Coordinates of C-alpha atoms and ligand atoms in Angstrom, one line a residue:
M86 CA 0.1 0.0 0.1
T87 CA 1.1 3.4 -0.8
T88 CA 1.7 6.0 1.9
V89 CA -0.8 9.1 1.7
A90 CA 2.2 11.6 0.8
E91 CA 2.7 9.2 -2.3
R92 CA -0.7 9.2 -3.3
I93 CA -0.4 13.2 -2.6
K94 CA 2.2 13.6 -5.0
T95 CA 0.9 11.7 -7.8
R96 CA -2.8 13.1 -7.5
E97 CA -4.2 9.6 -6.9
A98 CA -5.3 10.9 -3.6
H99 CA -8.9 11.0 -3.4
V100 CA -10.2 14.1 -1.6
V101 CA -13.2 14.4 0.7
V102 CA -14.5 17.7 1.7
V103 CA -16.6 17.5 4.7
G104 CA -19.0 20.7 4.6
A105 CA -19.8 21.9 1.5
G106 CA -20.7 25.5 2.4
Y107 CA -18.9 28.9 1.9
V108 CA -15.7 27.4 2.7
G109 CA -15.8 23.8 1.8
L110 CA -17.6 24.4 -1.9
P111 CA -14.7 26.7 -3.4
L112 CA -11.9 24.4 -1.6
A113 CA -13.4 21.4 -3.4
V114 CA -13.6 23.1 -6.8
E115 CA -9.9 24.2 -5.9
T116 CA -8.6 20.6 -5.3
S117 CA -10.6 18.8 -8.2
K118 CA -8.9 21.7 -10.5
A119 CA -5.7 20.5 -9.3
G120 CA -6.5 17.1 -10.5
F121 CA -7.6 15.4 -7.3
K122 CA -10.8 13.2 -7.5
T123 CA -13.0 15.4 -4.9
T124 CA -15.9 14.6 -3.0
A125 CA -18.1 17.6 -1.5
Y126 CA -19.9 15.6 1.5
D127 CA -22.3 17.5 2.9
R128 CA -25.2 16.2 5.4
S129 CA -27.7 18.6 3.4
R130 CA -29.4 16.8 0.8
E131 CA -30.7 19.8 -1.1
K132 CA -26.5 21.2 -1.1
V133 CA -25.7 17.8 -2.3
D134 CA -28.9 17.3 -5.0
S135 CA -27.9 21.3 -6.0
L136 CA -24.0 20.1 -6.7
S137 CA -24.6 16.9 -8.5
R138 CA -26.6 18.9 -11.3
G139 CA -23.7 21.3 -11.2
V140 CA -25.8 24.2 -9.7
S141 CA -23.7 26.3 -7.5
Y142 CA -25.2 28.3 -4.4
V143 CA -22.3 30.2 -3.5
K144 CA -22.0 33.2 -5.1
D145 CA -18.4 33.3 -5.5
I146 CA -18.4 29.9 -7.3
P147 CA -20.4 30.3 -10.6
S148 CA -22.2 27.5 -11.6
A149 CA -20.1 28.1 -15.1
T150 CA -17.1 26.9 -13.1
L151 CA -18.6 24.1 -10.9
E152 CA -21.0 21.9 -14.1
P153 CA -17.7 21.3 -16.0
L154 CA -15.8 19.9 -13.0
V155 CA -19.1 17.8 -12.3
K156 CA -19.7 16.9 -15.9
A157 CA -15.9 15.8 -16.4
G158 CA -16.6 13.3 -13.3
K159 CA -13.6 15.4 -11.3
L160 CA -16.0 16.9 -8.6
A161 CA -18.7 14.9 -7.1
A162 CA -21.3 15.1 -3.9
S163 CA -22.6 12.9 -1.7
A164 CA -24.8 12.8 1.4
D165 CA -23.5 9.0 2.1
P166 CA -20.6 9.5 5.1
D167 CA -19.4 6.0 3.6
V168 CA -17.9 8.2 0.9
L169 CA -14.9 8.8 3.6
S170 CA -13.9 5.3 3.4
D171 CA -12.5 5.9 0.0
A172 CA -11.1 9.1 1.3
D173 CA -7.2 9.9 1.2
V174 CA -7.4 13.4 2.2
V175 CA -10.5 14.8 4.3
I176 CA -10.9 18.4 5.2
I177 CA -13.3 19.3 7.4
C178 CA -15.1 22.5 6.8
V179 CA -18.6 22.2 9.1
P180 CA -20.2 25.1 11.2
T181 CA -18.5 26.3 14.6
P182 CA -21.2 28.8 15.8
L183 CA -21.9 29.5 19.5
N184 CA -24.4 28.1 21.6
K185 CA -27.2 30.1 23.1
T186 CA -24.7 30.9 25.8
K187 CA -22.4 32.5 23.5
D188 CA -19.9 29.5 24.4
P189 CA -17.9 27.9 21.3
D190 CA -20.4 24.6 19.8
N191 CA -17.9 22.5 18.3
S192 CA -20.7 19.5 17.8
F193 CA -20.6 20.0 14.5
I194 CA -16.7 18.9 14.3
M195 CA -17.2 16.0 16.8
D196 CA -19.7 14.9 14.6
A197 CA -17.7 14.8 11.4
A198 CA -15.3 13.1 13.6
D199 CA -17.5 10.4 14.6
M200 CA -18.0 9.7 10.9
I201 CA -14.5 9.9 9.7
A202 CA -12.6 7.6 12.2
P203 CA -14.8 4.3 11.6
R204 CA -14.5 4.6 8.5
M205 CA -10.4 5.1 8.2
T206 CA -9.2 2.3 5.8
R207 CA -6.4 3.4 4.5
Q208 CA -3.4 6.0 5.4
Q209 CA -5.0 9.2 5.5
L210 CA -4.3 13.1 6.1
I211 CA -7.5 15.0 7.8
V212 CA -7.2 18.8 8.1
L213 CA -9.5 20.7 10.2
E214 CA -10.5 24.1 8.5
S215 CA -13.4 25.3 10.7
T216 CA -12.4 28.1 13.2
T217 CA -12.0 26.8 16.4
F218 CA -10.0 27.8 20.2
P219 CA -6.6 27.1 20.6
G220 CA -5.7 23.4 21.6
F221 CA -8.8 21.8 20.1
T222 CA -7.6 19.9 17.1
R223 CA -5.0 18.4 20.0
E224 CA -6.9 18.2 23.0
A225 CA -10.5 17.4 21.7
L226 CA -10.3 16.0 17.6
L227 CA -6.7 14.2 18.0
P228 CA -8.3 11.8 20.8
R229 CA -11.6 11.8 19.4
L230 CA -10.1 10.0 16.2
T231 CA -7.8 7.7 18.4
E232 CA -10.4 6.2 20.2
G233 CA -11.0 3.3 18.4
G234 CA -7.3 2.2 18.2
K235 CA -6.0 3.7 15.2
K236 CA -2.3 5.8 15.7
A237 CA -1.4 9.7 14.7
D238 CA 1.3 9.6 12.2
Q239 CA 0.9 6.0 11.4
D240 CA -2.4 5.7 10.5
F241 CA -3.6 8.9 9.8
F242 CA -2.2 12.5 10.0
L243 CA -3.3 15.3 11.5
A244 CA -3.6 19.2 10.9
F245 CA -5.5 22.5 11.3
S246 CA -5.7 25.1 8.8
P247 CA -7.7 28.1 9.1
E248 CA -9.4 28.9 6.1
R249 CA -9.3 32.8 5.2
V250 CA -12.4 32.6 2.2
D251 CA -13.3 36.7 2.2
P252 CA -16.7 36.1 0.4
G253 CA -17.1 38.7 -2.4
N254 CA -13.2 39.5 -2.9
K255 CA -12.6 40.1 -6.2
K256 CA -8.9 39.8 -5.7
Y257 CA -7.9 37.2 -3.6
F258 CA -9.5 33.7 -3.7
T259 CA -8.7 30.4 -2.2
H260 CA -5.5 29.6 -4.5
N261 CA -3.9 32.9 -3.9
T262 CA -4.3 33.3 -0.3
P263 CA -1.7 32.4 1.5
K264 CA -2.5 29.2 3.9
V265 CA -1.4 28.8 7.5
I266 CA -0.8 25.5 8.5
G267 CA 0.1 23.5 11.7
G268 CA 0.7 20.0 12.1
I269 CA 0.0 18.1 15.8
S270 CA 3.7 17.0 14.2
R271 CA 6.4 17.7 12.2
A272 CA 5.4 14.6 9.7
S273 CA 1.9 15.8 9.9
L274 CA 2.7 19.1 9.4
E275 CA 4.9 18.0 6.1
V276 CA 1.8 15.5 4.4
A277 CA -0.1 18.9 4.9
Q278 CA 2.1 21.1 3.5
A279 CA 2.4 19.0 0.3
M280 CA -1.0 18.7 -0.3
Y281 CA -1.7 22.4 0.3
G282 CA 1.4 23.0 -1.8
C283 CA -0.5 21.4 -4.6
F284 CA -3.4 24.2 -5.2
I285 CA -2.5 27.1 -3.1
E286 CA 0.7 29.6 -4.2
T287 CA 1.7 30.3 -0.3
V288 CA 1.9 27.8 2.6
V289 CA 2.8 29.3 5.6
P290 CA 4.2 26.6 8.2
V291 CA 3.8 27.2 11.9
S292 CA 5.3 25.1 14.6
S293 CA 1.9 23.5 16.2
T294 CA -2.0 23.0 15.6
D295 CA -2.7 25.5 18.8
S296 CA -0.4 28.0 16.8
A297 CA -2.3 28.2 13.7
E298 CA -6.1 27.9 15.4
M299 CA -4.6 31.0 17.6
V300 CA -3.4 32.7 14.0
K301 CA -6.5 32.8 12.8
L302 CA -8.3 34.3 16.0
L303 CA -5.9 36.9 15.7
E304 CA -7.0 38.0 12.7
N305 CA -10.4 38.0 13.3
T306 CA -10.4 39.8 16.6
Y307 CA -7.9 42.3 15.3
R308 CA -11.0 43.1 12.8
A309 CA -13.4 43.0 15.7
V310 CA -11.6 45.0 18.3
N311 CA -10.4 47.8 15.7
I312 CA -14.4 47.7 14.5
G313 CA -15.1 48.3 18.0
L314 CA -12.9 51.1 18.2
V315 CA -14.2 53.1 15.2
N316 CA -17.7 52.3 16.4
E317 CA -16.9 54.0 19.5
V318 CA -15.2 56.8 17.5
A319 CA -18.4 57.4 15.7
I320 CA -20.5 57.5 19.2
M321 CA -18.2 59.7 20.2
C322 CA -18.1 61.9 16.9
G323 CA -21.7 62.1 17.3
R324 CA -21.5 63.9 20.5
L325 CA -19.0 65.9 19.5
G326 CA -20.7 67.4 16.5
L327 CA -17.8 66.0 14.0
D328 CA -18.7 63.9 10.9
T329 CA -16.9 60.6 11.5
W330 CA -16.5 59.8 8.0
E331 CA -14.4 63.1 7.4
V332 CA -12.1 62.2 10.5
I333 CA -11.3 58.7 9.5
Q334 CA -10.7 59.6 5.4
A335 CA -8.3 62.4 6.8
A336 CA -6.5 59.9 9.2
A337 CA -6.3 57.0 6.6
T338 CA -4.2 60.1 4.8
K339 CA -1.1 59.0 7.0
P340 CA 1.1 56.8 5.1
F341 CA 2.2 54.7 8.1
G342 CA 1.2 53.5 11.5
F343 CA -2.7 54.0 10.8
H344 CA -5.0 51.4 9.0
P345 CA -8.5 52.9 8.6
F346 CA -11.9 50.7 9.7
Y347 CA -15.3 51.9 9.5
P348 CA -18.3 52.2 11.6
G349 CA -21.4 50.4 10.5
P350 CA -24.9 48.8 12.4
G351 CA -22.9 46.0 14.1
L352 CA -20.7 42.9 13.2
G353 CA -22.1 40.3 10.5
G354 CA -21.1 36.8 9.1
H355 CA -19.9 33.5 10.4
C356 CA -16.4 34.9 11.3
I357 CA -15.9 38.4 13.1
P358 CA -18.8 38.3 15.7
I359 CA -18.0 34.7 16.3
D360 CA -14.7 33.6 16.4
P361 CA -13.2 36.1 19.3
L362 CA -15.6 34.8 21.5
Y363 CA -13.9 31.2 21.0
L364 CA -10.6 32.9 22.1
S365 CA -12.4 34.8 25.2
W366 CA -13.9 31.2 25.8
K367 CA -10.6 29.5 26.2
L368 CA -9.0 32.2 28.0
K369 CA -11.8 31.9 30.9
T370 CA -11.0 28.5 31.2
L371 CA -7.4 29.8 32.0
K372 CA -8.7 32.2 34.4
Y373 CA -7.7 35.1 32.0
N374 CA -10.1 37.7 31.3
A375 CA -9.6 38.9 27.6
R376 CA -10.6 42.4 28.1
F377 CA -10.3 44.1 24.4
I378 CA -12.9 41.2 22.9
T379 CA -15.3 41.2 25.7
L380 CA -15.8 45.5 25.5
A381 CA -15.3 45.1 21.5
D382 CA -18.2 42.5 21.6
E383 CA -20.3 45.0 24.0
I384 CA -19.7 47.9 21.7
N385 CA -20.5 46.0 18.6
S386 CA -23.4 44.4 19.7
A387 CA -25.1 47.9 20.9
M388 CA -24.5 49.3 17.1
P389 CA -28.1 48.1 15.7
E390 CA -29.9 49.9 18.9
L391 CA -28.0 52.7 18.1
V392 CA -29.2 52.6 14.7
V393 CA -33.0 52.4 16.2
V394 CA -32.2 55.5 18.4
M395 CA -30.9 57.4 15.1
V396 CA -34.3 56.4 13.6
A397 CA -36.4 57.3 16.7
D398 CA -34.9 60.2 17.0
A399 CA -35.2 61.1 13.3
L400 CA -38.9 60.3 12.8
N401 CA -39.4 62.4 16.0
E402 CA -38.2 65.7 14.6
R403 CA -40.4 65.3 11.8
K404 CA -43.3 64.4 14.5
K405 CA -43.5 61.3 13.8
A406 CA -43.3 58.1 16.2
V407 CA -41.6 54.7 15.4
R408 CA -44.8 52.8 16.0
G409 CA -46.9 52.6 12.8
S410 CA -44.1 54.3 10.7
R411 CA -43.2 52.4 7.7
V412 CA -39.6 51.6 7.5
L413 CA -37.7 50.1 4.5
V414 CA -34.2 48.5 5.6
C415 CA -31.8 48.7 2.6
G416 CA -29.4 45.7 2.0
V417 CA -29.4 43.0 5.0
A418 CA -26.3 40.9 3.5
Y419 CA -23.9 41.3 6.4
K420 CA -21.7 43.2 3.9
R421 CA -21.4 44.8 0.5
D422 CA -22.1 42.7 -2.8
I423 CA -22.4 39.4 -1.0
E424 CA -25.8 37.0 -0.3
D425 CA -25.2 35.8 3.1
V426 CA -27.4 37.4 6.3
R427 CA -26.1 35.2 8.9
E428 CA -25.5 37.3 11.9
S429 CA -26.3 40.5 9.8
P430 CA -26.7 43.4 12.0
A431 CA -29.7 44.5 9.9
L432 CA -31.7 41.5 10.6
D433 CA -31.1 42.9 14.5
V434 CA -32.2 46.5 13.5
I435 CA -35.0 44.5 11.7
E436 CA -36.1 43.0 14.8
L437 CA -35.6 46.0 17.0
L438 CA -38.2 48.1 15.2
H439 CA -40.6 45.7 14.8
R440 CA -40.3 45.6 18.9
R441 CA -40.9 49.2 18.8
G442 CA -44.2 49.0 16.6
A443 CA -42.6 49.9 13.2
E444 CA -43.9 48.3 9.7
V445 CA -40.7 47.1 8.4
A446 CA -39.9 45.9 4.6
Y447 CA -36.7 45.4 3.2
A448 CA -34.9 45.7 -0.2
D449 CA -32.0 44.0 -1.5
A450 CA -31.5 42.2 -5.0
Y451 CA -29.3 39.4 -3.6
V452 CA -31.8 38.3 -1.2
P453 CA -34.9 36.9 -2.3
S454 CA -36.6 36.2 1.4
L455 CA -36.4 37.0 4.8
R456 CA -37.6 35.4 7.6
I457 CA -37.0 36.8 11.3
G458 CA -38.4 34.6 14.2
E459 CA -42.3 34.8 13.2
H460 CA -41.8 37.5 10.8
E461 CA -41.8 36.7 6.9
L462 CA -40.2 40.5 5.6
K463 CA -41.5 41.8 2.7
R464 CA -39.0 42.3 0.0
V465 CA -39.6 45.7 -1.9
P466 CA -38.4 47.2 -5.0
I467 CA -36.0 50.1 -3.9
E468 CA -38.0 52.4 -6.1
D469 CA -40.8 52.3 -3.7
A470 CA -38.4 53.9 -1.2
G471 CA -40.7 57.3 -1.4
K472 CA -43.5 55.3 0.2
Y473 CA -42.0 54.9 3.6
D474 CA -41.5 57.4 6.5
C475 CA -37.8 56.3 6.8
V476 CA -35.4 54.2 4.7
V477 CA -32.3 53.0 6.7
I478 CA -29.0 52.2 4.5
A479 CA -28.2 49.0 6.8
T480 CA -25.6 47.3 3.9
D481 CA -24.6 49.5 1.1
H482 CA -24.4 47.1 -2.2
A483 CA -23.0 48.8 -5.2
N484 CA -25.7 47.9 -7.5
V485 CA -27.7 50.9 -5.7
D486 CA -27.9 54.1 -7.3
Y487 CA -27.8 55.8 -3.6
S488 CA -28.6 59.6 -5.4
A489 CA -31.5 58.5 -6.7
L490 CA -32.7 56.5 -3.5
V491 CA -32.3 59.8 -1.7
D492 CA -34.0 61.6 -4.3
R493 CA -37.3 59.4 -4.0
A494 CA -36.8 58.7 0.1
Q495 CA -38.9 61.3 2.6
L496 CA -35.9 60.6 5.0
V497 CA -32.7 58.6 5.4
V498 CA -30.2 56.9 8.0
D499 CA -27.2 55.8 6.7
T500 CA -25.0 53.5 8.5
R501 CA -22.5 53.2 5.8
N502 CA -21.8 56.3 4.4
A503 CA -23.5 55.9 0.7
T504 CA -24.9 58.7 0.1
R505 CA -22.0 61.3 1.3
S506 CA -22.0 62.9 -2.2
V507 CA -25.2 63.5 -2.0
R508 CA -25.5 65.0 1.7
E509 CA -25.4 68.9 0.6
K510 CA -27.9 69.0 -2.0
H511 CA -30.2 67.3 0.6
P512 CA -30.3 69.7 3.5
G513 CA -32.1 68.0 6.7
K514 CA -33.1 64.4 5.1
I515 CA -30.2 62.5 5.9
V516 CA -28.8 61.7 8.9
S517 CA -25.6 59.9 9.0
L518 CA -23.6 57.2 11.5
Ligands
NAD110 N1 -18.0 32.0 5.4 C1 -16.7 32.7 5.4 O1 -16.5 33.3 5.3 C2 -15.6 32.2 6.8 C3 -14.1 32.1 6.3 C4 -13.4 31.6 7.0 C5 -13.7 30.8 8.0 N2 -15.2 30.1 8.4 C6 -15.4 28.9 8.9 O2 -15.3 27.9 8.4 C7 -16.1 27.2 9.1 C8 -17.3 26.9 8.1 O3 -17.9 27.7 7.5 P1 -19.3 27.6 6.3 O4 -19.1 29.2 6.1 O5 -18.7 27.2 5.1 O6 -20.5 27.2 6.9 P2 -21.6 26.8 6.1 O7 -22.6 26.7 7.1 O8 -21.7 27.4 4.9 O9 -21.0 25.3 5.5 C9 -21.1 24.3 6.3 C10 -21.5 22.9 6.2 O10 -21.2 21.7 6.8 C11 -22.3 20.8 6.6 N3 -22.4 20.1 7.6 C12 -22.3 20.4 9.2 N4 -22.1 19.4 9.7 C13 -21.7 18.4 9.0 C14 -21.6 16.8 9.1 N5 -21.3 16.3 10.5 N6 -21.0 16.1 7.8 C15 -21.2 16.6 7.0 N7 -21.8 17.9 6.8 C16 -21.8 18.9 7.7 C17 -23.5 22.0 6.6 O11 -25.0 21.4 5.9 C18 -23.3 23.1 5.8 O12 -23.5 23.0 4.0 C19 -16.5 27.6 10.1 O13 -15.9 27.2 11.3 C20 -16.3 29.2 9.9 O14 -15.9 29.8 11.1 C21 -16.1 30.5 7.2

């Protein structure tokens, strides 16, 4: 029997990606393009059926890219865990959310491990890409994989390599974003490096899985904390009667030592609002309070409420109450030019407006339907903006003509500085964060 390293080298290795979502699908496309027979294993039958027809559900992967790979038999999809018995390389890309008490929920990874371990029929490389806390791969995943008697670095190699996918990014994709890898041993690192070196331009080895896990959390904590800082700067500028955006843009002209971050209605997506809390949770078990993370989470989580207060104050100026007012939220995806609404702060804004008795509709070309709890939201054409008492720009998709939107609207609360160029033309109509 050949080793997994040899099978990787000759491209004979069969890659199974566990979890074909925003991270797993682009990865499966890359490994199949690199010449590895690839199977996307997902427990969602809907996703498997869609992939089997060559139809993509991830905006960054056009069906035109996916279909030829599926038709040529280079990329398959399956909901049957038995595909894992024929795997040489298994890459885990399942969700890592928080539970109700904001603690890490690693149950999806553990479920995946329970599928993989009993089906290990030959030497495998197993890589975890899902974000988790430092120590998880070594302390939790490794013991689970060895429970049945399999031996690390003999029956399987194990590494952690954090995904850095940035949905909607037009310059950096899976293949040209440097990839950090840590192994549970030197041997595991070498096999994982060889694998990723086949389809990623730059591979960045680090000394351990713990270190690779921490790299990812540093990156996302850096963003969460800086966004928290700039959200607080926006609050301070509001009190001082200053234009936050002018201040940030002028500061950004400094050619060194300053990197601009921008305020908004709060954090969104599967990473930035969640990952730092994985780190603070881990540190709590070591009796350390990660203060920056806690503070940033507090400030960022309070931003939707601030936006709703801005709406209430702006309506009040016009002798209107929030209760009974009609509000149109423009852009509900968590960031510009994507369709993902997970953790989107726009949803919190909508919920808070509902609670105060507003009648809320939304406009977003990328999001065809939206349900928040009991409420099925009504999507309306952006051209109807004039029929609403207030328009809230929660996400600034590039496909919107903001000048025309302001012309039509009665009142605009702009959380993204999308209306800057027309603000002077409409005195009193636009309230900006
Ligand atoms: N989306 C991003 O931009 C992004 C960026 C970097 C890192 N990450 C991290 O990557 C991981 C995956 O995120 P995502 O956005 O791709 O999630 P996702 O929800 O889009 O995809 C996960 C997929 O895993 C499937 N799944 C869950 N449990 C499974 C199991 N036991 N067996 C088989 N399939 C299973 C789900 O059906 C789903 O299709 C998370 O840890 C996330 O934090 C995400």
